[in-house]
């Protein structure tokens, strides 16, 4: 990881992007997609935040590491050792799935990949908190039999565009520090 | 509220049903629906758990009270006074929207009415935790452009059937204490 | 439990008093003390809040029940069944010991009996939040080799006086609702 | 911050030490003490975790930064901007003082300096969780009028010894990863 200035690692200055998605074993295409998202986060100088476990989380961290980035894992359990090997900063919370709220609150924008109900909860919490969400092959939201007229999730076509869009939305949502 | 035995109020023995939905002002039909859900929860001898605020939460508590039920409100802020006037037991958490997790974890089943992203987060958390969810005019879930093949939310047609279904699913999900 | 008015159980109107203390097996004198505290809470028309487990928590709930009171247990785990049999309203949080914060935040005043580090954390959190603490044979606080010049814990001599003092401090700390 | 191997920053391999203490303005001697603790944490290759705000937290982070270390701030509010300028990785939680639990759970050992009730809560939570605590001019613990026979806090004489003792206790408490 390249130090980027007098204050130390990337983390000090860049935005924080959460990458959320399923924790189970991935198909090859899903793994490559998550790695590419992680790499794009790192190349943009952003800190990657995630839930710290396997699946999408691990692939995204691996991609970020390969590109020299910094990764933060906010874990459901109490043992730092449950973090995947590509997490730099592991925060064991002991809160169970309530840690999903913290993953989202830590981020300036959320990139949501394919996942299960935990991923859906992270999308919902981000939207509730006014944190932008970019979706890439993830949950669709509808109400009472009809799709939501204006999709609250910004959809992206590929990893590079997902990260670019997340950064753009983050810069609008929060003034730079 | 009828005392049901030597151990005291309804709360001691009945199941707990969470009623989740939007906190904003309701249309008349929505208010009546939420009141009817609350009344059916109380008539079944169950404790009604909710987020303690207005809108669906308040209407459901009002309905439960009118039917002699017991209501619990798990509040986002620190001040018990933010509870609606039909909350019997108010739990101020100071956790903000992270309290949504607690509303769901406190329940044996969740009945989801119309609501915003907070309601969606509660549906997602319940499904993640394996707690049954019954939906009544609430969020639909789909993935990557297609509806979920098997809807994880049990849909009901009206308040009475929603509560009956929630109780049935709760009794299957957890052994009686 | 006696219904106290049109809104239902005691819980709707009375103050909330948390009783905190150790969860391990008690000596006979400790058990009697905790039961007497619980009974006095109930006789004062207050809701008893606690961590819901054994030891001081169970004895206090038993005392409250014997006197017709209402008890709330905020549990560390996810299973309502871990509540002691004298808890009326059980709130499983899944937050582990972080639930100590919620026990305290739910109360208008805290009565602290003998306990271990969890009890100390509850005393500390209450003091940090400005919630009055009454101590009965519990932790003493000192700094850097000297006792704190003005003890932030109000000390009581016996259960009846502890509860009376807690109610008095609660009424000063918060305006009646 | 010196990269220490193929996996990136210090954070990946070193232990995590929490430094807890008051958030108010410090006396000069207190500030120097906290800076020296932070510097010693960094020189030992450990990640410094704290509550991210001012006072002891800021001075410890400043000391760590001056020595090339990595700092993590787990914030009570929702805004990353509330972190002091020497926090590298800021985690806004929105949990209020309940975040004290997370500061402690993130650490392999806790170094407690002078502070108020929040600091006491962190000492108590660490002891409850079995995480070693080293005290430097901080709270003393006693029960029912007598000091605790065996002080559960390891007392240190100066910053260098406090950090050395914390590392030693951390290595005994948890196997290296």
mmCIF file of N, CA, C and O in Angstrom, chain A residues 86-162:
data_model
loop_
_atom_site.group_PDB
_atom_site.id
_atom_site.type_symbol
_atom_site.label_atom_id
_atom_site.label_comp_id
_atom_site.label_asym_id
_atom_site.label_seq_id
_atom_site.Cartn_x
_atom_site.Cartn_y
_atom_site.Cartn_z
ATOM 1 N N UNK A 86 -7.571 -10.909 3.487
ATOM 2 C CA UNK A 86 -7.301 -9.653 2.788
ATOM 3 C C UNK A 86 -7.911 -8.452 3.500
ATOM 4 O O UNK A 86 -8.028 -7.384 2.907
ATOM 5 N N UNK A 87 -8.295 -8.641 4.753
ATOM 6 C CA UNK A 87 -8.762 -7.512 5.564
ATOM 7 C C UNK A 87 -7.560 -6.921 6.296
ATOM 8 O O UNK A 87 -6.841 -7.633 6.988
ATOM 9 N N UNK A 88 -7.352 -5.601 6.133
ATOM 10 C CA UNK A 88 -6.250 -4.941 6.842
ATOM 11 C C UNK A 88 -6.641 -4.588 8.269
ATOM 12 O O UNK A 88 -5.904 -4.832 9.207
ATOM 13 N N UNK A 89 -7.785 -3.956 8.379
ATOM 14 C CA UNK A 89 -8.258 -3.517 9.690
ATOM 15 C C UNK A 89 -9.537 -4.290 9.984
ATOM 16 O O UNK A 89 -10.552 -4.116 9.306
ATOM 17 N N UNK A 90 -9.462 -5.151 10.990
ATOM 18 C CA UNK A 90 -10.614 -5.993 11.336
ATOM 19 C C UNK A 90 -11.235 -5.478 12.631
ATOM 20 O O UNK A 90 -10.536 -5.313 13.627
ATOM 21 N N UNK A 91 -12.531 -5.231 12.579
ATOM 22 C CA UNK A 91 -13.258 -4.718 13.741
ATOM 23 C C UNK A 91 -14.264 -5.779 14.172
ATOM 24 O O UNK A 91 -15.361 -5.867 13.630
ATOM 25 N N UNK A 92 -13.906 -6.604 15.157
ATOM 26 C CA UNK A 92 -14.893 -7.584 15.651
ATOM 27 C C UNK A 92 -15.913 -6.857 16.526
ATOM 28 O O UNK A 92 -15.538 -6.127 17.440
ATOM 29 N N UNK A 93 -17.192 -7.031 16.230
ATOM 30 C CA UNK A 93 -18.221 -6.266 16.949
ATOM 31 C C UNK A 93 -19.014 -7.087 17.959
ATOM 32 O O UNK A 93 -19.566 -6.529 18.906
ATOM 33 N N UNK A 94 -19.144 -8.377 17.732
ATOM 34 C CA UNK A 94 -19.995 -9.166 18.615
ATOM 35 C C UNK A 94 -21.473 -8.827 18.512
ATOM 36 O O UNK A 94 -22.270 -9.253 19.340
ATOM 37 N N UNK A 95 -21.866 -8.082 17.512
ATOM 38 C CA UNK A 95 -23.267 -7.651 17.384
ATOM 39 C C UNK A 95 -24.075 -8.546 16.455
ATOM 40 O O UNK A 95 -25.250 -8.283 16.212
ATOM 41 N N UNK A 96 -23.468 -9.599 15.915
ATOM 42 C CA UNK A 96 -24.193 -10.411 14.935
ATOM 43 C C UNK A 96 -24.494 -9.583 13.702
ATOM 44 O O UNK A 96 -23.747 -8.666 13.346
ATOM 45 N N UNK A 97 -25.624 -9.897 13.084
ATOM 46 C CA UNK A 97 -25.963 -9.228 11.830
ATOM 47 C C UNK A 97 -26.290 -7.753 12.027
ATOM 48 O O UNK A 97 -26.391 -7.001 11.045
ATOM 49 N N UNK A 98 -26.448 -7.315 13.264
ATOM 50 C CA UNK A 98 -26.641 -5.882 13.481
ATOM 51 C C UNK A 98 -25.415 -5.109 13.002
ATOM 52 O O UNK A 98 -25.481 -3.903 12.800
ATOM 53 N N UNK A 99 -24.297 -5.820 12.808
ATOM 54 C CA UNK A 99 -23.128 -5.127 12.290
ATOM 55 C C UNK A 99 -23.360 -4.649 10.864
ATOM 56 O O UNK A 99 -22.634 -3.770 10.376
ATOM 57 N N UNK A 100 -24.340 -5.178 10.172
ATOM 58 C CA UNK A 100 -24.645 -4.689 8.825
ATOM 59 C C UNK A 100 -24.897 -3.184 8.828
ATOM 60 O O UNK A 100 -24.532 -2.479 7.882
ATOM 61 N N UNK A 101 -25.538 -2.714 9.878
ATOM 62 C CA UNK A 101 -25.804 -1.279 9.994
ATOM 63 C C UNK A 101 -24.490 -0.507 10.023
ATOM 64 O O UNK A 101 -24.365 0.563 9.413
ATOM 65 N N UNK A 102 -23.513 -1.051 10.713
ATOM 66 C CA UNK A 102 -22.237 -0.346 10.846
ATOM 67 C C UNK A 102 -21.452 -0.352 9.540
ATOM 68 O O UNK A 102 -20.773 0.618 9.210
ATOM 69 N N UNK A 103 -21.525 -1.440 8.804
ATOM 70 C CA UNK A 103 -20.848 -1.486 7.503
ATOM 71 C C UNK A 103 -21.343 -0.331 6.639
ATOM 72 O O UNK A 103 -20.567 0.399 6.014
ATOM 73 N N UNK A 104 -22.640 -0.149 6.640
ATOM 74 C CA UNK A 104 -23.255 0.878 5.799
ATOM 75 C C UNK A 104 -22.970 2.281 6.322
ATOM 76 O O UNK A 104 -22.620 3.186 5.570
ATOM 77 N N UNK A 105 -23.103 2.451 7.637
ATOM 78 C CA UNK A 105 -22.885 3.785 8.202
ATOM 79 C C UNK A 105 -21.440 4.252 8.037
ATOM 80 O O UNK A 105 -21.162 5.450 8.114
ATOM 81 N N UNK A 106 -20.526 3.313 7.871
ATOM 82 C CA UNK A 106 -19.114 3.675 7.724
ATOM 83 C C UNK A 106 -18.790 4.184 6.335
ATOM 84 O O UNK A 106 -17.673 4.638 6.102
ATOM 85 N N UNK A 107 -19.713 4.089 5.419
ATOM 86 C CA UNK A 107 -19.390 4.332 4.015
ATOM 87 C C UNK A 107 -20.028 5.599 3.475
ATOM 88 O O UNK A 107 -21.096 6.015 3.916
ATOM 89 N N UNK A 108 -19.361 6.178 2.488
ATOM 90 C CA UNK A 108 -19.903 7.339 1.781
ATOM 91 C C UNK A 108 -20.832 6.898 0.655
ATOM 92 O O UNK A 108 -21.667 7.679 0.193
ATOM 93 N N UNK A 109 -20.648 5.679 0.202
ATOM 94 C CA UNK A 109 -21.571 5.087 -0.771
ATOM 95 C C UNK A 109 -21.406 3.574 -0.668
ATOM 96 O O UNK A 109 -20.384 3.078 -0.183
ATOM 97 N N UNK A 110 -22.428 2.861 -1.114
ATOM 98 C CA UNK A 110 -22.447 1.405 -1.019
ATOM 99 C C UNK A 110 -22.550 0.825 -2.429
ATOM 100 O O UNK A 110 -23.370 1.301 -3.231
ATOM 101 N N UNK A 111 -21.733 -0.173 -2.712
ATOM 102 C CA UNK A 111 -21.845 -0.909 -3.969
ATOM 103 C C UNK A 111 -22.365 -2.299 -3.616
ATOM 104 O O UNK A 111 -21.717 -3.036 -2.870
ATOM 105 N N UNK A 112 -23.551 -2.617 -4.129
ATOM 106 C CA UNK A 112 -24.217 -3.874 -3.761
ATOM 107 C C UNK A 112 -24.122 -4.865 -4.908
ATOM 108 O O UNK A 112 -24.588 -4.586 -6.016
ATOM 109 N N UNK A 113 -23.543 -6.021 -4.617
ATOM 110 C CA UNK A 113 -23.453 -7.105 -5.600
ATOM 111 C C UNK A 113 -24.491 -8.176 -5.235
ATOM 112 O O UNK A 113 -25.303 -7.981 -4.340
ATOM 113 N N UNK A 114 -24.426 -9.277 -5.929
ATOM 114 C CA UNK A 114 -25.389 -10.342 -5.645
ATOM 115 C C UNK A 114 -25.215 -10.825 -4.206
ATOM 116 O O UNK A 114 -24.085 -11.006 -3.733
ATOM 117 N N UNK A 115 -26.343 -11.027 -3.544
ATOM 118 C CA UNK A 115 -26.267 -11.497 -2.168
ATOM 119 C C UNK A 115 -27.620 -11.940 -1.679
ATOM 120 O O UNK A 115 -28.608 -11.898 -2.404
ATOM 121 N N UNK A 116 -27.639 -12.338 -0.437
ATOM 122 C CA UNK A 116 -28.863 -12.850 0.159
ATOM 123 C C UNK A 116 -29.545 -11.756 0.991
ATOM 124 O O UNK A 116 -29.398 -10.581 0.709
ATOM 125 N N UNK A 117 -30.255 -12.159 2.023
ATOM 126 C CA UNK A 117 -31.042 -11.197 2.788
ATOM 127 C C UNK A 117 -30.171 -10.197 3.546
ATOM 128 O O UNK A 117 -30.586 -9.065 3.782
ATOM 129 N N UNK A 118 -28.976 -10.616 3.936
ATOM 130 C CA UNK A 118 -28.080 -9.667 4.602
ATOM 131 C C UNK A 118 -27.724 -8.513 3.683
ATOM 132 O O UNK A 118 -27.675 -7.354 4.101
ATOM 133 N N UNK A 119 -27.488 -8.847 2.433
ATOM 134 C CA UNK A 119 -27.202 -7.809 1.444
ATOM 135 C C UNK A 119 -28.400 -6.890 1.268
ATOM 136 O O UNK A 119 -28.265 -5.662 1.188
ATOM 137 N N UNK A 120 -29.579 -7.481 1.228
ATOM 138 C CA UNK A 120 -30.797 -6.674 1.117
ATOM 139 C C UNK A 120 -30.936 -5.733 2.315
ATOM 140 O O UNK A 120 -31.318 -4.571 2.175
ATOM 141 N N UNK A 121 -30.592 -6.231 3.494
ATOM 142 C CA UNK A 121 -30.696 -5.371 4.683
ATOM 143 C C UNK A 121 -29.720 -4.199 4.581
ATOM 144 O O UNK A 121 -30.024 -3.083 5.025
ATOM 145 N N UNK A 122 -28.555 -4.444 3.991
ATOM 146 C CA UNK A 122 -27.579 -3.362 3.859
ATOM 147 C C UNK A 122 -28.043 -2.324 2.837
ATOM 148 O O UNK A 122 -27.878 -1.116 3.039
ATOM 149 N N UNK A 123 -28.641 -2.793 1.751
ATOM 150 C CA UNK A 123 -29.210 -1.862 0.775
ATOM 151 C C UNK A 123 -30.290 -1.010 1.456
ATOM 152 O O UNK A 123 -30.315 0.218 1.322
ATOM 153 N N UNK A 124 -31.157 -1.666 2.202
ATOM 154 C CA UNK A 124 -32.270 -0.954 2.847
ATOM 155 C C UNK A 124 -31.766 0.056 3.869
ATOM 156 O O UNK A 124 -32.244 1.194 3.932
ATOM 157 N N UNK A 125 -30.794 -0.345 4.679
ATOM 158 C CA UNK A 125 -30.270 0.571 5.689
ATOM 159 C C UNK A 125 -29.589 1.770 5.048
ATOM 160 O O UNK A 125 -29.698 2.906 5.529
ATOM 161 N N UNK A 126 -28.856 1.534 3.978
ATOM 162 C CA UNK A 126 -28.193 2.652 3.308
ATOM 163 C C UNK A 126 -29.226 3.624 2.763
ATOM 164 O O UNK A 126 -29.122 4.842 2.958
ATOM 165 N N UNK A 127 -30.252 3.087 2.110
ATOM 166 C CA UNK A 127 -31.273 3.966 1.546
ATOM 167 C C UNK A 127 -31.993 4.739 2.656
ATOM 168 O O UNK A 127 -32.280 5.925 2.525
ATOM 169 N N UNK A 128 -32.240 4.063 3.772
ATOM 170 C CA UNK A 128 -32.896 4.739 4.889
ATOM 171 C C UNK A 128 -32.028 5.879 5.431
ATOM 172 O O UNK A 128 -32.533 6.919 5.836
ATOM 173 N N UNK A 129 -30.709 5.661 5.423
ATOM 174 C CA UNK A 129 -29.788 6.660 5.967
ATOM 175 C C UNK A 129 -29.399 7.718 4.945
ATOM 176 O O UNK A 129 -28.621 8.618 5.256
ATOM 177 N N UNK A 130 -29.901 7.601 3.735
ATOM 178 C CA UNK A 130 -29.558 8.584 2.712
ATOM 179 C C UNK A 130 -28.177 8.392 2.111
ATOM 180 O O UNK A 130 -27.614 9.313 1.522
ATOM 181 N N UNK A 131 -27.628 7.193 2.257
ATOM 182 C CA UNK A 131 -26.319 6.884 1.683
ATOM 183 C C UNK A 131 -26.547 6.268 0.298
ATOM 184 O O UNK A 131 -27.314 5.316 0.169
ATOM 185 N N UNK A 132 -25.900 6.803 -0.742
ATOM 186 C CA UNK A 132 -26.154 6.303 -2.094
ATOM 187 C C UNK A 132 -25.803 4.828 -2.242
ATOM 188 O O UNK A 132 -24.819 4.354 -1.667
ATOM 189 N N UNK A 133 -26.613 4.126 -3.023
ATOM 190 C CA UNK A 133 -26.386 2.711 -3.297
ATOM 191 C C UNK A 133 -26.295 2.499 -4.800
ATOM 192 O O UNK A 133 -27.174 2.932 -5.556
ATOM 193 N N UNK A 134 -25.216 1.835 -5.230
ATOM 194 C CA UNK A 134 -25.058 1.432 -6.628
ATOM 195 C C UNK A 134 -25.214 -0.085 -6.678
ATOM 196 O O UNK A 134 -24.564 -0.797 -5.906
ATOM 197 N N UNK A 135 -26.063 -0.553 -7.580
ATOM 198 C CA UNK A 135 -26.324 -1.987 -7.669
ATOM 199 C C UNK A 135 -25.726 -2.601 -8.919
ATOM 200 O O UNK A 135 -25.767 -2.014 -9.999
ATOM 201 N N UNK A 136 -25.176 -3.778 -8.739
ATOM 202 C CA UNK A 136 -24.571 -4.528 -9.845
ATOM 203 C C UNK A 136 -25.068 -5.971 -9.685
ATOM 204 O O UNK A 136 -24.593 -6.697 -8.807
ATOM 205 N N UNK A 137 -26.068 -6.335 -10.476
ATOM 206 C CA UNK A 137 -26.640 -7.688 -10.390
ATOM 207 C C UNK A 137 -27.152 -8.019 -8.993
ATOM 208 O O UNK A 137 -26.944 -9.137 -8.494
ATOM 209 N N UNK A 138 -27.805 -7.076 -8.381
ATOM 210 C CA UNK A 138 -28.260 -7.300 -7.009
ATOM 211 C C UNK A 138 -29.785 -7.197 -6.913
ATOM 212 O O UNK A 138 -30.471 -7.234 -7.931
ATOM 213 N N UNK A 139 -30.301 -7.057 -5.722
ATOM 214 C CA UNK A 139 -31.738 -7.020 -5.465
ATOM 215 C C UNK A 139 -32.444 -5.917 -6.254
ATOM 216 O O UNK A 139 -31.925 -4.818 -6.396
ATOM 217 N N UNK A 140 -33.641 -6.244 -6.695
ATOM 218 C CA UNK A 140 -34.545 -5.255 -7.266
ATOM 219 C C UNK A 140 -35.619 -4.978 -6.219
ATOM 220 O O UNK A 140 -36.019 -5.880 -5.478
ATOM 221 N N UNK A 141 -36.093 -3.760 -6.182
ATOM 222 C CA UNK A 141 -37.076 -3.390 -5.175
ATOM 223 C C UNK A 141 -38.403 -3.041 -5.826
ATOM 224 O O UNK A 141 -38.446 -2.307 -6.810
ATOM 225 N N UNK A 142 -39.470 -3.574 -5.258
ATOM 226 C CA UNK A 142 -40.796 -3.245 -5.774
ATOM 227 C C UNK A 142 -41.773 -3.223 -4.630
ATOM 228 O O UNK A 142 -41.481 -3.711 -3.542
ATOM 229 N N UNK A 143 -42.932 -2.646 -4.894
ATOM 230 C CA UNK A 143 -43.907 -2.582 -3.814
ATOM 231 C C UNK A 143 -45.268 -3.024 -4.283
ATOM 232 O O UNK A 143 -45.726 -2.592 -5.339
ATOM 233 N N UNK A 144 -45.877 -3.857 -3.486
ATOM 234 C CA UNK A 144 -47.271 -4.247 -3.701
ATOM 235 C C UNK A 144 -47.525 -4.629 -5.149
ATOM 236 O O UNK A 144 -48.454 -4.159 -5.791
ATOM 237 N N UNK A 145 -46.666 -5.466 -5.669
ATOM 238 C CA UNK A 145 -46.912 -6.011 -6.995
ATOM 239 C C UNK A 145 -46.403 -5.172 -8.145
ATOM 240 O O UNK A 145 -46.395 -5.606 -9.282
ATOM 241 N N UNK A 146 -45.928 -3.975 -7.841
ATOM 242 C CA UNK A 146 -45.414 -3.141 -8.925
ATOM 243 C C UNK A 146 -43.984 -2.742 -8.612
ATOM 244 O O UNK A 146 -43.622 -2.597 -7.457
ATOM 245 N N UNK A 147 -43.171 -2.565 -9.626
ATOM 246 C CA UNK A 147 -41.830 -2.047 -9.362
ATOM 247 C C UNK A 147 -41.930 -0.631 -8.810
ATOM 248 O O UNK A 147 -42.892 0.084 -9.071
ATOM 249 N N UNK A 148 -40.922 -0.249 -8.017
ATOM 250 C CA UNK A 148 -40.862 1.133 -7.549
ATOM 251 C C UNK A 148 -40.699 2.022 -8.776
ATOM 252 O O UNK A 148 -39.837 1.755 -9.614
ATOM 253 N N UNK A 149 -41.510 3.055 -8.913
ATOM 254 C CA UNK A 149 -41.488 3.867 -10.138
ATOM 255 C C UNK A 149 -40.096 4.448 -10.413
ATOM 256 O O UNK A 149 -39.601 4.373 -11.523
ATOM 257 N N UNK A 150 -39.476 4.994 -9.400
ATOM 258 C CA UNK A 150 -38.106 5.484 -9.569
ATOM 259 C C UNK A 150 -37.211 4.604 -8.698
ATOM 260 O O UNK A 150 -37.304 4.630 -7.474
ATOM 261 N N UNK A 151 -36.376 3.811 -9.351
ATOM 262 C CA UNK A 151 -35.526 2.871 -8.610
ATOM 263 C C UNK A 151 -34.574 3.651 -7.702
ATOM 264 O O UNK A 151 -33.806 4.484 -8.173
ATOM 265 N N UNK A 152 -34.607 3.400 -6.387
ATOM 266 C CA UNK A 152 -33.719 4.139 -5.487
ATOM 267 C C UNK A 152 -32.270 3.660 -5.556
ATOM 268 O O UNK A 152 -31.393 4.304 -4.990
ATOM 269 N N UNK A 153 -32.061 2.544 -6.248
ATOM 270 C CA UNK A 153 -30.689 2.030 -6.416
ATOM 271 C C UNK A 153 -30.194 2.452 -7.800
ATOM 272 O O UNK A 153 -30.870 2.243 -8.801
ATOM 273 N N UNK A 154 -29.013 3.056 -7.831
ATOM 274 C CA UNK A 154 -28.412 3.423 -9.117
ATOM 275 C C UNK A 154 -27.787 2.174 -9.717
ATOM 276 O O UNK A 154 -26.945 1.534 -9.082
ATOM 277 N N UNK A 155 -28.224 1.782 -10.888
ATOM 278 C CA UNK A 155 -27.741 0.526 -11.473
ATOM 279 C C UNK A 155 -26.513 0.788 -12.346
ATOM 280 O O UNK A 155 -26.460 1.778 -13.067
ATOM 281 N N UNK A 156 -25.555 -0.132 -12.257
ATOM 282 C CA UNK A 156 -24.338 -0.007 -13.067
ATOM 283 C C UNK A 156 -24.178 -1.265 -13.904
ATOM 284 O O UNK A 156 -24.692 -2.332 -13.568
ATOM 285 N N UNK A 157 -23.429 -1.111 -14.975
ATOM 286 C CA UNK A 157 -23.270 -2.202 -15.946
ATOM 287 C C UNK A 157 -22.059 -3.083 -15.656
ATOM 288 O O UNK A 157 -22.027 -4.250 -15.998
ATOM 289 N N UNK A 158 -21.045 -2.475 -15.063
ATOM 290 C CA UNK A 158 -19.820 -3.244 -14.824
ATOM 291 C C UNK A 158 -19.075 -2.629 -13.639
ATOM 292 O O UNK A 158 -19.419 -1.541 -13.182
ATOM 293 N N UNK A 159 -18.058 -3.345 -13.140
ATOM 294 C CA UNK A 159 -17.364 -2.884 -11.928
ATOM 295 C C UNK A 159 -16.802 -1.469 -12.029
ATOM 296 O O UNK A 159 -16.960 -0.670 -11.097
ATOM 297 N N UNK A 160 -16.159 -1.140 -13.134
ATOM 298 C CA UNK A 160 -15.541 0.186 -13.236
ATOM 299 C C UNK A 160 -16.598 1.278 -13.154
ATOM 300 O O UNK A 160 -16.431 2.280 -12.448
ATOM 301 N N UNK A 161 -17.713 1.044 -13.875
ATOM 302 C CA UNK A 161 -18.745 2.073 -13.835
ATOM 303 C C UNK A 161 -19.439 2.125 -12.479
ATOM 304 O O UNK A 161 -19.873 3.184 -12.033
ATOM 305 N N UNK A 162 -19.543 0.984 -11.826
ATOM 306 C CA UNK A 162 -20.160 0.973 -10.491
ATOM 307 C C UNK A 162 -19.358 1.839 -9.525
ATOM 308 O O UNK A 162 -19.913 2.651 -8.772
#
